[in-house]
mmCIF file of C-alpha atoms in Angstrom:
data_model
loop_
_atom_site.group_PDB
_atom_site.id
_atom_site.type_symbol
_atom_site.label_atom_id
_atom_site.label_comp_id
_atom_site.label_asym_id
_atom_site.label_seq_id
_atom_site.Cartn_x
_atom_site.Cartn_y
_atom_site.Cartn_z
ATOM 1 C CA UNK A 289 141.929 122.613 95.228
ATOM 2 C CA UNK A 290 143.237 119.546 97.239
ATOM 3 C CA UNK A 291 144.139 121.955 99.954
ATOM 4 C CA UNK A 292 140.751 123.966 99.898
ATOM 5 C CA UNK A 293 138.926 120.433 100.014
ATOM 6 C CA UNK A 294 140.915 119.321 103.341
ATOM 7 C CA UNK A 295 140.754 122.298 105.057
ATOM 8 C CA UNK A 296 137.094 122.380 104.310
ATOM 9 C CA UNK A 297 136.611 118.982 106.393
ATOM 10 C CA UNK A 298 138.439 119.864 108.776
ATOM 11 C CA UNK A 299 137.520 123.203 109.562
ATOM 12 C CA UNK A 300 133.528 122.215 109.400
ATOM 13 C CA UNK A 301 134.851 119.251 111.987
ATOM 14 C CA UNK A 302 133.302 116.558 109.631
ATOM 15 C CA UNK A 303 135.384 113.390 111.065
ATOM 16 C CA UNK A 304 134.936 114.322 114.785
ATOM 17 C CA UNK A 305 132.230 113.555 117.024
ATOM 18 C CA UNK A 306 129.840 115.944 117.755
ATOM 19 C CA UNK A 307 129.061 117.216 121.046
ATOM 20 C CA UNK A 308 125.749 117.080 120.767
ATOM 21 C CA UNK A 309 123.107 114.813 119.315
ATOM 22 C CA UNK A 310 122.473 116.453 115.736
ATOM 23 C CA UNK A 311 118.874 117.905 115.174
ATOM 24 C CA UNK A 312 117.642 115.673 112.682
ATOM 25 C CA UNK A 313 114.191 114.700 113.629
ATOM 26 C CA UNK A 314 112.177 113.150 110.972
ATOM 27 C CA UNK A 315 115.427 112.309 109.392
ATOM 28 C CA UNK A 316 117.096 109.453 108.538
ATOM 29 C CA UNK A 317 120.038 108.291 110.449
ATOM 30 C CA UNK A 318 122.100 107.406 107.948
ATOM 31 C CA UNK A 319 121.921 111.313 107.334
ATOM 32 C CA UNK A 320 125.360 111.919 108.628
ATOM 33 C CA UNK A 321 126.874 109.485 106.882
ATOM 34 C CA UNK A 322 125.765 110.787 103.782
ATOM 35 C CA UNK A 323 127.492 114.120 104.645
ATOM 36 C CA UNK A 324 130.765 112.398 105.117
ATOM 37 C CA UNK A 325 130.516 110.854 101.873
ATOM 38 C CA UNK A 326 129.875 113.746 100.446
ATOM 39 C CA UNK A 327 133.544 115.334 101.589
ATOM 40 C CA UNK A 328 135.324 112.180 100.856
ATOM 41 C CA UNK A 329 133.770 112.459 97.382
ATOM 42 C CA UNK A 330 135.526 116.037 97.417
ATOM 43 C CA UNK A 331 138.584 115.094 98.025
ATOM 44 C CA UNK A 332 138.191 112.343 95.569
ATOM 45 C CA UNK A 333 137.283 114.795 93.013
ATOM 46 C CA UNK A 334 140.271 117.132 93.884
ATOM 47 C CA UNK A 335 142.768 114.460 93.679
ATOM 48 C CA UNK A 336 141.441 113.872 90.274
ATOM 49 C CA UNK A 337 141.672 118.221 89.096
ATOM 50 C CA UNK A 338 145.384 117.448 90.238
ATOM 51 C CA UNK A 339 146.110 114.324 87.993
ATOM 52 C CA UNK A 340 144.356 116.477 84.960
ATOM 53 C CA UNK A 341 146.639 119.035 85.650
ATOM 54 C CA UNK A 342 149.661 117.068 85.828
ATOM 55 C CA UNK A 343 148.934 113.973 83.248
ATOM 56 C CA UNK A 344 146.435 115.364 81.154
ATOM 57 C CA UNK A 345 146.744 115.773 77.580
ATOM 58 C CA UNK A 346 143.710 115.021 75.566
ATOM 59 C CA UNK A 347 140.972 116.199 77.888
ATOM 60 C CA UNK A 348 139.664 112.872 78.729
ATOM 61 C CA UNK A 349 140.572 113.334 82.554
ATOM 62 C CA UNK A 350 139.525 116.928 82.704
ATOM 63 C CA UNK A 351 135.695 116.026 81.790
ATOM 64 C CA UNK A 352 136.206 113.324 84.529
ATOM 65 C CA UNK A 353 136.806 115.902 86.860
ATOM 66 C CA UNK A 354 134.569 118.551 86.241
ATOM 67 C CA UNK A 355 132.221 115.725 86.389
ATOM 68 C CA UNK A 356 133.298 114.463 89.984
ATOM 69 C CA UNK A 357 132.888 117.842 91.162
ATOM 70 C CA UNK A 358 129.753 119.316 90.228
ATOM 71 C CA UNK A 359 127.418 116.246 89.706
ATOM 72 C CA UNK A 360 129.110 114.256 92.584
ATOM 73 C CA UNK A 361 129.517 116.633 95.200
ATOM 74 C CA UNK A 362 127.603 119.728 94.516
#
């Protein structure tokens, strides 16, 4: 998942600067930034299905995850 997350980002070119100015009139600014968060939340969320995987044994980490993934990002 860590690997679908980060090619994600950088195949949508999230972190560069675009070419042109975005069309978002009657939007906020901030809009972009939002969208950024959004993927670092991903990866976030990612790193945390790998330390389930890895270091979880009571399921405590595994809600976390779920959790980071489908309420924070999606």
């Amino acid at each position: 998942m860590p690997a679908a997350a980060v090619t994600a980002s950088i195949g949508l070119h999230i972190w560069q600067k675009p070419l042109r100015p975005a069309k978002i009139e009657g939007v906020h600014r901030s809009f972009p930034f939002f969208i950024r968060a959004a993927y670092v939340w991903l990866l976030i969320a990612s790193g945390l299905w790998v330390l389930a995987a890895w270091a979880d044994h009571s399921g405590g980490i595994w809600g976390a995850a779920r959790h980071a993934l489908t309420v924070g990002f999606i």
